[in-house]
Coordinates of C-alpha atoms in Angstrom, one line a residue:
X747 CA -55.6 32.7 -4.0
X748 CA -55.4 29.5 -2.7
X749 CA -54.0 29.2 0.8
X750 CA -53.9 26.6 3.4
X751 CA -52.3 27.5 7.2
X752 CA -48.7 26.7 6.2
X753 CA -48.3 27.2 2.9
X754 CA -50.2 28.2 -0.4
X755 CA -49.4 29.4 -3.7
X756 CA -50.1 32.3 -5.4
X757 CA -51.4 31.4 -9.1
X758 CA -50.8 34.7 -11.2
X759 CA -47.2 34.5 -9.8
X760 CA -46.8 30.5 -10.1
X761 CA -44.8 30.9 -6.8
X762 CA -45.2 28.6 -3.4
X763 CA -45.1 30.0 -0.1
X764 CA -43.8 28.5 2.8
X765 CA -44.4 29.9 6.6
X766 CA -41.0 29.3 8.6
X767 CA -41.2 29.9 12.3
X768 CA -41.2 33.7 12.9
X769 CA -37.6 35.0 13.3
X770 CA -38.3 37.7 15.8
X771 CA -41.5 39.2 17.4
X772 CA -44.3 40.9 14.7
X773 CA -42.2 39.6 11.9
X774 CA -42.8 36.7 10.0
X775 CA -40.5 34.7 7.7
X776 CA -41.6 32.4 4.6
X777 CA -39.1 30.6 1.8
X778 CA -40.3 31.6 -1.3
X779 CA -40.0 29.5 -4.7
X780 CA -40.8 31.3 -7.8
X781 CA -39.8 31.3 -11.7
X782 CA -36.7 32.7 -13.1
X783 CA -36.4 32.2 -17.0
X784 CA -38.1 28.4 -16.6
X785 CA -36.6 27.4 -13.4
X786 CA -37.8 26.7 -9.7
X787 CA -35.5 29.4 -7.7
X788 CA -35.6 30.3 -3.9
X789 CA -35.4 33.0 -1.5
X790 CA -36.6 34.6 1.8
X791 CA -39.4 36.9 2.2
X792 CA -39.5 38.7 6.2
X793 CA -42.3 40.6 6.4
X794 CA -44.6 42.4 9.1
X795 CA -46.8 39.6 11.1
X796 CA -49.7 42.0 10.4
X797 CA -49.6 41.3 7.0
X798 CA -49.8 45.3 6.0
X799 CA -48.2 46.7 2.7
X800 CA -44.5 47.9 3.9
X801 CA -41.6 49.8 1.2
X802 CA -40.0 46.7 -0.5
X803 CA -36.8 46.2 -0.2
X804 CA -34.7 43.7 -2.1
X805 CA -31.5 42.6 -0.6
X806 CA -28.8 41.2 -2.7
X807 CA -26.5 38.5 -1.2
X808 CA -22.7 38.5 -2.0
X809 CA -20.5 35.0 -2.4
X810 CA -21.6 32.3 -4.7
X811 CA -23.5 29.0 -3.6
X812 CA -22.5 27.8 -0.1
X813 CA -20.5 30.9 0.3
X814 CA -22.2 34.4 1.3
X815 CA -25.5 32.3 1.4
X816 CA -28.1 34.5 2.7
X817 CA -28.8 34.9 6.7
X818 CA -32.2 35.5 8.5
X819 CA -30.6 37.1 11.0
X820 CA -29.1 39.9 8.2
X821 CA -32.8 40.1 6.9
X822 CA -34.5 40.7 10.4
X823 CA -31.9 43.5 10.6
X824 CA -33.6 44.9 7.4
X825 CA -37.3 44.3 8.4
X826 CA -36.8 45.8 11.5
X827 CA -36.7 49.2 9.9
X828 CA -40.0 49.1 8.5
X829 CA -39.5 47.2 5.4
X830 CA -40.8 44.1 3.7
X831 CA -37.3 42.4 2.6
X832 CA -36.7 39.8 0.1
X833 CA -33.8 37.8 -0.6
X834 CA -32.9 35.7 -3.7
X835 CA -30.7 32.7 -3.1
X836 CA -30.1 32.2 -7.0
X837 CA -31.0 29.6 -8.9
X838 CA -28.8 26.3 -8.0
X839 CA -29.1 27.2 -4.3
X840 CA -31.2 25.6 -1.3
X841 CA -33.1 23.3 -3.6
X842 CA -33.5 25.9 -6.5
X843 CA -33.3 24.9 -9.6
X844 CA -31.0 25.3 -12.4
X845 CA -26.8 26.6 -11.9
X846 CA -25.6 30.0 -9.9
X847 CA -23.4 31.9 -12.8
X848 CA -22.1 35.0 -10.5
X849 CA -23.9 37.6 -12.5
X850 CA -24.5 35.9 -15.8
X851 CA -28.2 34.2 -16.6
X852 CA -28.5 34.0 -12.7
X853 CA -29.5 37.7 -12.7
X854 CA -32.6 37.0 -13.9
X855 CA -33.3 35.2 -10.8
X856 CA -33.3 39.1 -9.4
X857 CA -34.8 40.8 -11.8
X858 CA -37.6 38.1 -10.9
X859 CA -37.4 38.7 -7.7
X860 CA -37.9 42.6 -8.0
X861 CA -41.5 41.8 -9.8
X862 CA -42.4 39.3 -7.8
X863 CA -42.2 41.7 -4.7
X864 CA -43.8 44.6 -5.9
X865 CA -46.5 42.1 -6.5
X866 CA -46.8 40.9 -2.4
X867 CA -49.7 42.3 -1.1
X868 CA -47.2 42.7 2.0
X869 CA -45.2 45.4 0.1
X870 CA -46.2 48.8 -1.1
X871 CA -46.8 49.3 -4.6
X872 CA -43.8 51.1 -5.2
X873 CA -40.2 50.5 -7.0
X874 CA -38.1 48.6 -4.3
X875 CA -34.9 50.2 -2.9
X876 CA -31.8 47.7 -3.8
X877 CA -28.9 46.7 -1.4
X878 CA -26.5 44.8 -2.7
X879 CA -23.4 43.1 -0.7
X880 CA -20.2 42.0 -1.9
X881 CA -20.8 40.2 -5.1
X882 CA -24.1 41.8 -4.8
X883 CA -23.3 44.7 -5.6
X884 CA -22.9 43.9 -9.2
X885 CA -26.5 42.0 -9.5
X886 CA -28.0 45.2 -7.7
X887 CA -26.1 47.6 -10.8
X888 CA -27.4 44.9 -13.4
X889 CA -30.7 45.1 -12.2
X890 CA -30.7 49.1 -12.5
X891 CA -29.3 48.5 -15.8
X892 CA -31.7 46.2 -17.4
X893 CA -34.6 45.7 -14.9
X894 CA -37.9 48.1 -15.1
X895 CA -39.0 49.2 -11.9
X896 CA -35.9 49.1 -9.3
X897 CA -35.4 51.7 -6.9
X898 CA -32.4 53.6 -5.6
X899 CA -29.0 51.1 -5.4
X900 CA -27.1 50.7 -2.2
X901 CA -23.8 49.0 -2.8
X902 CA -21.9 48.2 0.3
X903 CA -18.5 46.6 0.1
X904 CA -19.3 46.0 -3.9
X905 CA -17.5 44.3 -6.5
X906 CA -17.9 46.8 -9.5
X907 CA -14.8 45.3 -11.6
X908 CA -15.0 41.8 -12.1
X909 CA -11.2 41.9 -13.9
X910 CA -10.2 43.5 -10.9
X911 CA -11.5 40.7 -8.8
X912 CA -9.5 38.1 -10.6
X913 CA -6.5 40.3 -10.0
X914 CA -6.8 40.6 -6.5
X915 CA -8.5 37.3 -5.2
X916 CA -5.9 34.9 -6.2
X917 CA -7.9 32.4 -4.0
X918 CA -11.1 32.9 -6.1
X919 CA -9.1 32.7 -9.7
X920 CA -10.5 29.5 -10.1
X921 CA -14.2 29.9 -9.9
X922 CA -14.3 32.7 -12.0
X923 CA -12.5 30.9 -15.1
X924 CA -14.9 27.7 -14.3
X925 CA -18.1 30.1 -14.0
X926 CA -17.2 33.2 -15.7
X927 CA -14.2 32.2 -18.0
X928 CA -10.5 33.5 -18.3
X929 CA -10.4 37.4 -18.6
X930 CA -8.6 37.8 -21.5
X931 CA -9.8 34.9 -23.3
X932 CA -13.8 35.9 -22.3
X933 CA -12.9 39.6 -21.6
X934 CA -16.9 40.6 -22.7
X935 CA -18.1 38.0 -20.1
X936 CA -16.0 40.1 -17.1
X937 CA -17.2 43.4 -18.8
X938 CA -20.6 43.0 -18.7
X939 CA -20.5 41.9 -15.1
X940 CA -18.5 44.7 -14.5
X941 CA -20.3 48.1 -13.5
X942 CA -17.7 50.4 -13.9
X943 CA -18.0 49.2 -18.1
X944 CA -21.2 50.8 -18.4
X945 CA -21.7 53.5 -15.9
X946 CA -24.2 55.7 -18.1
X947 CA -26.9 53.4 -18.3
X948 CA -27.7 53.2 -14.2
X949 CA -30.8 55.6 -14.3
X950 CA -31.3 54.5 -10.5
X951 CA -29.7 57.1 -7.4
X952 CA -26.6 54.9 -6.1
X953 CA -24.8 54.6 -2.8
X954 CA -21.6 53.6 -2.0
X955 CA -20.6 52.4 1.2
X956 CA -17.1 50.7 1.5
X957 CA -14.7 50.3 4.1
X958 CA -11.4 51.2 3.6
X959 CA -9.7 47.9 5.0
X960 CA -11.6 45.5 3.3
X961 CA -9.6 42.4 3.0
X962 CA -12.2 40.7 1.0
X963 CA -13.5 43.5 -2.2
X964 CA -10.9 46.3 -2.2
X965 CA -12.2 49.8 -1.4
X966 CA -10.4 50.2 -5.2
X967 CA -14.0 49.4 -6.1
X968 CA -15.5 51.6 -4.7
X969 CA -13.2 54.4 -6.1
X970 CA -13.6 52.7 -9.7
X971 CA -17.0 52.9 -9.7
X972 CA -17.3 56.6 -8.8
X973 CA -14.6 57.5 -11.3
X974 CA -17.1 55.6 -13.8
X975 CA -19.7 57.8 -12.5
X976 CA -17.6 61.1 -12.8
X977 CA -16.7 60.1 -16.5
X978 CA -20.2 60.3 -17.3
X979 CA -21.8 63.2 -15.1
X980 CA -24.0 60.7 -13.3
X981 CA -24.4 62.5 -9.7
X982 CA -23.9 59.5 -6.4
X983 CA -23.3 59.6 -2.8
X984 CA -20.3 57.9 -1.6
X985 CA -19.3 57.0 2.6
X986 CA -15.6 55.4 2.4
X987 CA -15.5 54.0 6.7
X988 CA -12.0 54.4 7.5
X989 CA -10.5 51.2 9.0
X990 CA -13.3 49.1 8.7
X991 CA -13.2 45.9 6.8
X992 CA -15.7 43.7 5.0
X993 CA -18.0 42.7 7.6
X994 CA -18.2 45.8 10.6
X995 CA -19.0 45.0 14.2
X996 CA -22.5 45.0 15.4
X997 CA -22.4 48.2 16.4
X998 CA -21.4 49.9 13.2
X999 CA -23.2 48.0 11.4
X1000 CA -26.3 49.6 12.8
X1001 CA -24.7 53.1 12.1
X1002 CA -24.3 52.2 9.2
X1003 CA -28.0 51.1 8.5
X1004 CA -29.2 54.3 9.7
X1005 CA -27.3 56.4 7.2
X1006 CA -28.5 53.9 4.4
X1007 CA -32.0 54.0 5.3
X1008 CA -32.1 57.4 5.6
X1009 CA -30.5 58.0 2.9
X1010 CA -33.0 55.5 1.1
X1011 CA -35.8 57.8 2.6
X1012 CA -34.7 61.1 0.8
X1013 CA -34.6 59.7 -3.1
X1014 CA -37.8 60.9 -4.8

């Protein structure tokens, strides 16, 4: 390994590591550039200060580009609990190369970013635990789809039917027919970003957590994607928060966190 104070690269992995200035005390916080399919892509890596192995954990940001970009603070959160955290940006985003897709080519950038972690000599040598948010949701179900090695799948406030989405969001219509195309005209495009389409082939242990008020991802998904999972015998837990909306207080939040992360520490 080649390393210099402030940042180095790790050859086997062609990725560059840059030390940012630590985000809270005995963690520290680098951007990461790696490869995805060709292209220069970025993300977040918090880790211990000590530099000793922690459970990975990948965590899947919701929104595309500017919107739902990923937040230190979010990943300190994560960190804080014991784990080394990564967090994609997508390709297209914060200098990365290439064009964000919402789920198309751009999942690649983590299915990447699962390797690359259980690579860190930071993080355990052991399939990372997923949580996706939001849009995330859906790259966290593609990953367990198509991605060796990914742990069990958190998906809190998730999108799990993209046609659904374009129904709902009349505010977002016009992304998703410039990114993703128009849903009856590219109707295989919104099915194969759509989780509730193909149900039977997540192998991984799932969580949903959705509130019931969301304003932003109806809690619709969340009932969609366990009816997907009924249809096909596949066993899930499910915590709908009455009330809450997309983004909970502080406080619940960290409630929340606690049942996910325990609930992460009971899969085998």
């Amino acid at each position: 390994m080649k390393q210099t104070d402030e940042h180095h690269q790790i050859d086997e992995w062609a990725i560059e590591r840059e030390h940012l200035p630590d985000p809270a005390d005995g963690l520290r916080l680098e951007r990461i550039t790696y490869t995805s399919q060709g292209l220069r892509v970025k993300g977040y890596l918090v880790a211990g200060a000590d530099g000793a192995a922690r459970p990975p954990l990948v965590y899947c940001r919701g929104g595309i580009r500017g919107v739902g970009m990923v937040r230190v603070p979010r990943l300190v959160t994560l960190a804080r609990r014991g784990f080394t955290v990564f967090a994609p940006f997508y390709r297209g985003n914060e200098g990365g190369e290439g064009r964000e897709d919402f789920g198309g080519e751009d999942r690649h950038d983590l299915y990447a970013a699962v390797q690359l972690v259980r690579a860190l000599p930071e993080a355990l040598p052991i399939a990372p635990a997923l949580i996706g948010f939001s849009r995330g949701a859906l790259m966290a179900l593609l990953a367990a789809r198509e991605c060796p090695g990914v742990g069990p799948v958190v998906v809190w406030g998730g999108v799990s039917d993209l046609r659904l989405t374009y129904d709902e969001r009349v505010d977002l219509r016009r992304m998703l027919k410039r990114v993703v195309g128009h849903p009856r005209k590219d109707s295989g495009e919104y099915e194969r970003r759509s989780p509730v389409c193909w149900a039977d082939e997540i192998r991984t242990p799932v969580l949903i957590i959705h509130g019931s008020a969301d304003e932003h991802v109806s809690v619709l998904h969340a009932y969609r994607l366990a009816e997907a999972f009924d249809a096909v015998g596949k066993p899930y837990t499910m915590s709908i928060y009455e009330g809450r909306p997309h983004v909970m207080s502080r406080e619940e939040d960290e409630r929340v966190l606690d049942y996910v992360f325990d609930w992460i520490a009971r899969q085998k």
